PDB file of C-alpha atoms in Angstrom:
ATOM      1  CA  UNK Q   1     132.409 105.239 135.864  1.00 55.00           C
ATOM      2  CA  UNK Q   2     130.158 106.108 138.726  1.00 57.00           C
ATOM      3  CA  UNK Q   3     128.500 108.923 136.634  1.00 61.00           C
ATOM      4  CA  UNK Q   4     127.267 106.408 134.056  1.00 56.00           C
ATOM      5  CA  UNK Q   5     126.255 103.960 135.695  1.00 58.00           C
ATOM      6  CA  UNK Q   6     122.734 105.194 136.855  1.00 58.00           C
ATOM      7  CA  UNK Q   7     121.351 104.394 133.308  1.00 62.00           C
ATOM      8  CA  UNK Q   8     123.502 101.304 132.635  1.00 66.00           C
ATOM      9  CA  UNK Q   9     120.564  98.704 134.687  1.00 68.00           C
ATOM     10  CA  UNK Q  10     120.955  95.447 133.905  1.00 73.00           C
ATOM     11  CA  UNK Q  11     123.818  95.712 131.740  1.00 75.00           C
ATOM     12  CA  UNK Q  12     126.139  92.746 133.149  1.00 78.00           C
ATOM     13  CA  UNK Q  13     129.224  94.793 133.001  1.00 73.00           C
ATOM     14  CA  UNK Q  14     128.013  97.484 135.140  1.00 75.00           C
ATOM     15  CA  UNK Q  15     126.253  95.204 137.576  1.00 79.00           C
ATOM     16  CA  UNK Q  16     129.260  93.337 138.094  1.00 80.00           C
ATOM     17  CA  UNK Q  17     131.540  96.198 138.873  1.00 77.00           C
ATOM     18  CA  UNK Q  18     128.769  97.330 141.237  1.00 79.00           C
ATOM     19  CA  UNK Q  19     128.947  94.248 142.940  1.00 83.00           C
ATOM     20  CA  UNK Q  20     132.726  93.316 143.168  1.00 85.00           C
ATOM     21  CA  UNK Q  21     135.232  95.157 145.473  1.00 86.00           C
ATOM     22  CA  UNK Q  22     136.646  98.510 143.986  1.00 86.00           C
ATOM     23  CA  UNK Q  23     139.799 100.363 145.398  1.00 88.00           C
ATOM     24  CA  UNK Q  24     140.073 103.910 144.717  1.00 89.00           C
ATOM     25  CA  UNK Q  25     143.387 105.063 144.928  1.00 90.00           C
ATOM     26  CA  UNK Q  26     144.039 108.801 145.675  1.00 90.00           C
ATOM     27  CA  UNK Q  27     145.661 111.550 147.762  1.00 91.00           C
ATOM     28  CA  UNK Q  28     142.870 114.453 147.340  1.00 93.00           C
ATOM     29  CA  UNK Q  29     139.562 112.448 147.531  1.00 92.00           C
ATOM     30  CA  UNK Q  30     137.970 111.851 150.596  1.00 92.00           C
ATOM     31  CA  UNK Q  31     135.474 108.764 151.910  1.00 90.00           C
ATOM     32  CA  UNK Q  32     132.332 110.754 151.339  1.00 91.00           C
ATOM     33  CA  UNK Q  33     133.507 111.633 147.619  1.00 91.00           C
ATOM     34  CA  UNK Q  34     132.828 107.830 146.357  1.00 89.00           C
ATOM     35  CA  UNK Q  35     129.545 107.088 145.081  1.00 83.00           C
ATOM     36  CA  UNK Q  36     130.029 103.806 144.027  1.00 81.00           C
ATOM     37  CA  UNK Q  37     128.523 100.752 145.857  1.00 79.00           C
ATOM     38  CA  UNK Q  38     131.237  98.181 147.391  1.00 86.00           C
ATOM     39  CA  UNK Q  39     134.102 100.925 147.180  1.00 89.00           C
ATOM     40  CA  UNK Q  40     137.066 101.756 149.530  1.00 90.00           C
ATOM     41  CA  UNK Q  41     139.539 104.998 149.365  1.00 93.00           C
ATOM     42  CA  UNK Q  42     143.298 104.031 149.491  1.00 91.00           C
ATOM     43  CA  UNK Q  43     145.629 106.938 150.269  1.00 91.00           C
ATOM     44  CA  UNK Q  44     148.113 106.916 147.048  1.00 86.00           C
ATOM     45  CA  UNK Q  45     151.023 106.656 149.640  1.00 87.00           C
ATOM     46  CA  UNK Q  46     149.710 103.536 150.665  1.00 88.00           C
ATOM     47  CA  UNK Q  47     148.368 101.725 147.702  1.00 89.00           C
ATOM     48  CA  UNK Q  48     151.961  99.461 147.418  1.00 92.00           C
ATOM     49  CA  UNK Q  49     152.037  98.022 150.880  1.00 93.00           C
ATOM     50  CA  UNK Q  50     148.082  97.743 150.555  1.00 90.00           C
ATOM     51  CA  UNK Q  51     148.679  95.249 146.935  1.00 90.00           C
ATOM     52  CA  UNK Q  52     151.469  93.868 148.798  1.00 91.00           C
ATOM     53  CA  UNK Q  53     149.240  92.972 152.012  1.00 91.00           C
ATOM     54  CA  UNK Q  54     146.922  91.323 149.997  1.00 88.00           C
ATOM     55  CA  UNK Q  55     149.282  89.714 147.911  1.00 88.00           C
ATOM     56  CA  UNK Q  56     150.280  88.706 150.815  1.00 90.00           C
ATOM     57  CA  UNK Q  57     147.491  86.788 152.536  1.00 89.00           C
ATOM     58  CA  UNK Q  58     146.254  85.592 149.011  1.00 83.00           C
ATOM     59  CA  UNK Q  59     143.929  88.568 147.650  1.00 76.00           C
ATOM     60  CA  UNK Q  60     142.223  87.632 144.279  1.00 76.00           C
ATOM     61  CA  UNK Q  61     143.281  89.720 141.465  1.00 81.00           C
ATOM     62  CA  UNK Q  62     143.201  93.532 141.080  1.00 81.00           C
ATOM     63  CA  UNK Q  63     142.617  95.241 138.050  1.00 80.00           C
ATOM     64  CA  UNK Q  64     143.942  98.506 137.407  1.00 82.00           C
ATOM     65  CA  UNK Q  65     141.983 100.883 135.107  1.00 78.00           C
ATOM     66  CA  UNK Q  66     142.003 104.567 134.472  1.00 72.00           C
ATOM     67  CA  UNK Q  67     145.950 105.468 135.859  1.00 78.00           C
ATOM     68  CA  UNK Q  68     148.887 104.682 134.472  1.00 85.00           C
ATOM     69  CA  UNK Q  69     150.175 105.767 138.304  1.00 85.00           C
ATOM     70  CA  UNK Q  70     149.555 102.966 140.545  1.00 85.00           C
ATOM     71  CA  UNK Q  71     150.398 101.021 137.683  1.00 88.00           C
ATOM     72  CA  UNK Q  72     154.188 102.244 137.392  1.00 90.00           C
ATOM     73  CA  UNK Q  73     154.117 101.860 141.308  1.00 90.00           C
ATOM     74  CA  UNK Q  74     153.355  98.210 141.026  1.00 90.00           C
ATOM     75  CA  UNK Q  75     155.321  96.939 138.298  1.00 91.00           C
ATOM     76  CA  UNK Q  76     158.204  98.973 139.979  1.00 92.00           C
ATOM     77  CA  UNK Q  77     158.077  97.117 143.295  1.00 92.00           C
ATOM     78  CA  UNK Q  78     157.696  93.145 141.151  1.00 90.00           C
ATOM     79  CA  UNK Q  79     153.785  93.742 142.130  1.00 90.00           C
ATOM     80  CA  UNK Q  80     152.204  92.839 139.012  1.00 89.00           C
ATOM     81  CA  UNK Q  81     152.373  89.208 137.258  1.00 88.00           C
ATOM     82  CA  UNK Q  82     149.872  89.037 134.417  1.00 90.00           C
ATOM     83  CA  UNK Q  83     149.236  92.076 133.038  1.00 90.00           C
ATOM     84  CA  UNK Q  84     146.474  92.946 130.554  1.00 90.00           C
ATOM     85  CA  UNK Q  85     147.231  95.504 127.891  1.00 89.00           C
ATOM     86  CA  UNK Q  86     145.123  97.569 125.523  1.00 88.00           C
ATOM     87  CA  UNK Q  87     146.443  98.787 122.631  1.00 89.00           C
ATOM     88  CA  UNK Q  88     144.342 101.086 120.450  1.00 88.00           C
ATOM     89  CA  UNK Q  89     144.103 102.073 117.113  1.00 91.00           C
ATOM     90  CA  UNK Q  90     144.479 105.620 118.566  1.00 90.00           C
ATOM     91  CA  UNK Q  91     147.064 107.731 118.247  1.00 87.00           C
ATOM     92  CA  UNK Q  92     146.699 110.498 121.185  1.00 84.00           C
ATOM     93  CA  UNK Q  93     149.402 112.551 120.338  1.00 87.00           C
ATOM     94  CA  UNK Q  94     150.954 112.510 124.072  1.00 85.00           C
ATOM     95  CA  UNK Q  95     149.529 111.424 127.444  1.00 82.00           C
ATOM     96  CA  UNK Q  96     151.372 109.648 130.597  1.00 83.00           C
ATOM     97  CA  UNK Q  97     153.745 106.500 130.123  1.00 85.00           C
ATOM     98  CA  UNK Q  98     152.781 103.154 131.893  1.00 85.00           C
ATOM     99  CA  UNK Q  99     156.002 101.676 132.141  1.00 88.00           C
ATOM    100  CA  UNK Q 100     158.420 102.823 135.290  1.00 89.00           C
ATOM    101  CA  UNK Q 101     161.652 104.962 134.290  1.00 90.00           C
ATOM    102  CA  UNK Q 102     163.905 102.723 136.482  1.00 91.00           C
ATOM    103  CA  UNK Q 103     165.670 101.073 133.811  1.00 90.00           C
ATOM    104  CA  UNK Q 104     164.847  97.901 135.191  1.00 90.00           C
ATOM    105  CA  UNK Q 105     164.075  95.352 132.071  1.00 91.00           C
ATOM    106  CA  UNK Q 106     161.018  93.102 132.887  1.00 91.00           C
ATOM    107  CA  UNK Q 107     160.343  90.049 130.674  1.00 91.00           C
ATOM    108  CA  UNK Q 108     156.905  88.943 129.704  1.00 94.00           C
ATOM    109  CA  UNK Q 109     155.438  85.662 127.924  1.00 95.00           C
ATOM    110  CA  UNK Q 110     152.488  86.597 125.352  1.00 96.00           C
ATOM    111  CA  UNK Q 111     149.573  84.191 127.166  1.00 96.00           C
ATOM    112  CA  UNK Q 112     146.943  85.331 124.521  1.00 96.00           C
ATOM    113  CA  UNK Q 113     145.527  88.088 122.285  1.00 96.00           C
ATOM    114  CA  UNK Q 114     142.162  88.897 120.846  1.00 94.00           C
ATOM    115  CA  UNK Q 115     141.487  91.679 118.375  1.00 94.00           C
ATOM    116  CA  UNK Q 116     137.988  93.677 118.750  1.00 90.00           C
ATOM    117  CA  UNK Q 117     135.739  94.398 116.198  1.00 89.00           C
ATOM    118  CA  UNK Q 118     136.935  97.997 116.776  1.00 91.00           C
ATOM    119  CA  UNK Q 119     140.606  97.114 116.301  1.00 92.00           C
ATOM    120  CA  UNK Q 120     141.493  96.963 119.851  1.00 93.00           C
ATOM    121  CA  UNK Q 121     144.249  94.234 120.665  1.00 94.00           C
ATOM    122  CA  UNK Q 122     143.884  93.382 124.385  1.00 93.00           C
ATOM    123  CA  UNK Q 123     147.574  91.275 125.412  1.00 95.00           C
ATOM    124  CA  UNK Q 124     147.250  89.093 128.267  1.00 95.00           C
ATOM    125  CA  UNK Q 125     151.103  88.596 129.426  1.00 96.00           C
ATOM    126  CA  UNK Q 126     152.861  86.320 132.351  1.00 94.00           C
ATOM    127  CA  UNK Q 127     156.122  87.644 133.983  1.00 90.00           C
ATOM    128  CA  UNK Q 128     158.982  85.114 133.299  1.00 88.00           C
ATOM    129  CA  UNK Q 129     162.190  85.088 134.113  1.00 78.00           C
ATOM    130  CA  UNK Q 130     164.384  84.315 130.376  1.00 66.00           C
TER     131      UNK Q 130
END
């Protein structure tokens, strides 16, 4: 995202993610490698007690994009409540799973769903407990 966001001025997107608080989350880059404004490098090894910390003392929400990794690590350790899915008419022919391989069956309520002019559904779910 950094890459393109030289030429994306005054596009509100862009100037909000330069603006709001960004977690990268990674065991091979290093402080200096993040050329984003507003951006902090969070070993993978510690990126669960790190959502859990701010969980913790009442952190606004975090939203996840580009790996399906910290993902599976969250929704593994009960770390994710509303979570926002894309589904696209794509079909890849492989790629990673999202979903942890624990077995472990995790209910969700549909809160809403809107269809882009592309096709993309984007799911907004709650975690419930039936």
């Amino acid at each position: 995202m950094a890459a393109a966001r030289p030429g994306r001025a005054g596009d509100p997107f862009a100037d909000r993610m330069d603006a709001i608080g960004k977690y990268v989350v990674s065991d091979t880059l290093e402080a200096a490698d993040l050329t984003r404004a507003n951006t902090t490098l969070v070993p993978g090894t510690g990126a669960v007690d790190r959502a859990r910390r701010r969980r913790a003392t009442g952190g606004r929400d975090l939203l996840v994009t580009g790996s399906p990794t910290p993902v599976r690590s969250l929704l593994a350790e009960d770390l994710v409540d509303e979570p926002r899915l894309m589904v696209m008419p794509v079909l890849p022919g492989g790629g990673k799973t999202l979903f942890p391989a624990d077995g472990v069956r995790r209910m969700l309520d549909l809160v809403s769903t809107e269809v882009g002019r592309t096709g993309v559904h984007v799911t907004t779910h709650r975690r419930t407990d039936t």
